[in-house]
CSV table of C-alpha atoms in Angstrom, one decimal:
chain,number,residue,atom,x,y,z
Y,1,MET,CA,99.6,24.7,97.6
Y,2,SER,CA,101.7,23.1,94.8
Y,3,ASP,CA,104.8,25.3,95.0
Y,4,PRO,CA,107.5,23.4,97.0
Y,5,VAL,CA,108.9,26.7,98.4
Y,6,LEU,CA,105.5,27.7,99.7
Y,7,LYS,CA,105.0,24.2,101.2
Y,8,LEU,CA,108.3,24.4,103.0
Y,9,PHE,CA,107.5,27.8,104.3
Y,10,HIS,CA,104.0,26.7,105.4
Y,11,ARG,CA,105.5,23.7,107.3
Y,12,GLU,CA,107.9,26.0,109.1
Y,13,LEU,CA,105.0,28.3,110.0
Y,14,GLU,CA,103.0,25.4,111.4
Y,15,ARG,CA,105.9,24.4,113.5
Y,16,ASP,CA,106.3,28.0,114.7
Y,17,ARG,CA,109.9,28.0,113.5
Y,18,LEU,CA,110.0,31.1,111.5
Y,19,ALA,CA,113.2,33.1,111.0
Y,20,ASP,CA,113.3,36.9,111.5
Y,21,SER,CA,114.3,37.4,107.8
Y,22,TYR,CA,114.1,35.6,104.5
Y,23,LEU,CA,116.1,36.4,101.4
Y,24,LEU,CA,114.4,35.5,98.1
Y,25,ILE,CA,116.8,35.5,95.2
Y,26,GLY,CA,115.8,35.1,91.5
Y,27,ALA,CA,115.7,36.7,88.1
Y,28,SER,CA,112.0,37.4,88.0
Y,29,ARG,CA,111.1,40.5,90.0
Y,30,PRO,CA,107.3,39.9,89.7
Y,31,ARG,CA,107.7,36.3,90.9
Y,32,LEU,CA,109.8,37.4,93.9
Y,33,SER,CA,107.3,40.0,94.8
Y,34,GLN,CA,104.5,37.5,94.5
Y,35,LEU,CA,106.3,35.0,96.7
Y,36,ALA,CA,107.0,37.6,99.3
Y,37,SER,CA,103.4,38.7,99.3
Y,38,LYS,CA,102.2,35.0,99.6
Y,39,PHE,CA,104.6,34.4,102.5
Y,40,SER,CA,103.4,37.6,104.2
Y,41,SER,CA,99.8,36.5,103.7
Y,42,LEU,CA,100.6,33.2,105.4
Y,43,VAL,CA,102.4,34.9,108.3
Y,44,LEU,CA,99.5,37.3,108.9
Y,45,GLY,CA,96.8,34.6,108.5
Y,46,ASN,CA,95.3,36.8,105.8
Y,47,THR,CA,93.1,35.2,103.1
Y,48,GLN,CA,92.3,38.5,101.5
Y,49,ALA,CA,94.6,40.9,99.7
Y,50,VAL,CA,97.6,41.2,102.0
Y,51,THR,CA,98.3,44.7,100.8
Y,52,GLN,CA,95.2,45.8,102.7
Y,53,HIS,CA,96.4,44.3,106.0
Y,54,PRO,CA,97.4,46.9,108.6
Y,55,ASP,CA,100.4,44.8,109.6
Y,56,PHE,CA,101.8,44.5,106.1
Y,57,LEU,CA,104.4,46.9,104.8
Y,58,ILE,CA,106.1,46.9,101.5
Y,59,LEU,CA,109.0,49.1,100.4
Y,60,ASP,CA,109.2,49.0,96.6
Y,61,PRO,CA,111.8,51.3,95.0
Y,62,LYS,CA,109.8,51.5,91.8
Y,63,GLU,CA,106.8,52.8,93.6
Y,64,LEU,CA,109.0,55.3,95.5
Y,65,GLY,CA,110.5,56.5,92.2
Y,66,VAL,CA,114.1,55.4,93.0
Y,67,ARG,CA,116.5,52.8,91.6
Y,68,GLY,CA,117.2,51.4,95.1
Y,69,LEU,CA,116.0,52.1,98.6
Y,70,LYS,CA,117.8,55.0,100.3
Y,71,VAL,CA,118.7,55.6,103.9
Y,72,GLU,CA,115.7,57.9,104.4
Y,73,HIS,CA,113.4,55.0,103.4
Y,74,ILE,CA,114.9,52.9,106.2
Y,75,ALA,CA,115.9,55.3,109.0
Y,76,ASP,CA,113.9,58.0,110.7
Y,77,ARG,CA,115.8,61.2,109.6
Y,78,ASN,CA,114.4,64.4,111.2
Y,79,GLY,CA,110.8,63.0,111.1
Y,80,GLN,CA,110.3,64.4,107.6
Y,81,ARG,CA,109.4,61.2,105.8
Y,82,SER,CA,107.7,58.0,106.6
Y,83,SER,CA,110.4,55.3,107.1
Y,84,LEU,CA,110.7,51.7,108.0
Y,85,GLU,CA,112.0,52.6,111.5
Y,86,GLU,CA,109.0,54.9,112.0
Y,87,SER,CA,106.6,52.1,110.9
Y,88,LEU,CA,108.1,49.6,113.3
Y,89,LYS,CA,107.9,51.8,116.4
Y,90,TYR,CA,104.5,50.3,117.3
Y,91,LYS,CA,103.3,46.8,117.9
Y,92,PRO,CA,101.3,45.0,115.3
Y,93,LEU,CA,97.7,46.1,115.1
Y,94,GLN,CA,96.1,42.7,114.5
Y,95,GLY,CA,97.6,39.6,116.0
Y,96,SER,CA,101.2,39.2,117.1
Y,97,ARG,CA,103.0,39.4,113.8
Y,98,ARG,CA,104.0,42.0,111.2
Y,99,ALA,CA,105.3,41.2,107.7
Y,100,VAL,CA,107.7,43.6,105.9
Y,101,VAL,CA,108.7,43.2,102.3
Y,102,LEU,CA,111.7,45.1,100.9
Y,103,LEU,CA,112.1,44.7,97.2
Y,104,ASP,CA,115.4,44.9,95.3
Y,105,VAL,CA,117.6,45.0,98.3
Y,106,ASP,CA,120.6,44.3,96.0
Y,107,ARG,CA,120.1,47.9,94.8
Y,108,MET,CA,119.9,49.6,98.2
Y,109,THR,CA,122.4,52.4,98.8
Y,110,PRO,CA,125.3,51.5,101.2
Y,111,ASP,CA,123.8,53.9,103.8
Y,112,ALA,CA,120.4,52.2,103.5
Y,113,GLN,CA,122.1,48.8,103.9
Y,114,ALA,CA,123.8,49.9,107.1
Y,115,ALA,CA,120.6,51.4,108.5
Y,116,PHE,CA,118.7,48.2,107.7
Y,117,LEU,CA,121.3,46.0,109.2
Y,118,LYS,CA,120.8,47.8,112.5
Y,119,THR,CA,117.1,47.1,112.3
Y,120,ALA,CA,117.5,43.5,111.1
Y,121,GLU,CA,119.9,42.6,113.9
Y,122,GLU,CA,117.3,43.2,116.5
Y,123,PRO,CA,113.9,43.3,114.8
Y,124,PRO,CA,110.8,44.3,116.9
Y,125,ASP,CA,109.0,41.3,118.3
Y,126,GLY,CA,106.8,39.6,115.7
Y,127,THR,CA,108.3,41.3,112.7
Y,128,ILE,CA,109.3,39.1,109.8
Y,129,PHE,CA,111.3,40.6,106.9
Y,130,PHE,CA,111.0,39.3,103.3
Y,131,LEU,CA,113.8,40.7,101.2
Y,132,THR,CA,114.1,40.2,97.4
Y,133,ALA,CA,117.1,40.5,95.2
Y,134,ALA,CA,118.0,39.6,91.7
Y,135,ASP,CA,121.7,39.0,92.5
């Protein structure tokens, strides 16, 4: 583990001093996504592809076909679409932690930001958020 940021995060994990949320800021979207996935993998104790772990969730605006996350991606609105709130209703399936990655949070709509703030203020036990932003 040669990356100093990963070393620091790993040390905090070993000390069981994790925060509820981490904001990763940088110009390289692929690098931020990669870092968030590596952090998630460490949190979940997963040596395989973290994207296959049942307690890993990623909200990527590009994959959702939008410029930035919208309120319906975050808040459960009329039960019509899978949302972050819906995914967090249940305890983690394996172990005691869940890792959630939200990409490009600097592009979230204001309503999505407000909905996420509500969730981030009192996250479900064992849930750790990794947020990425270019600015």
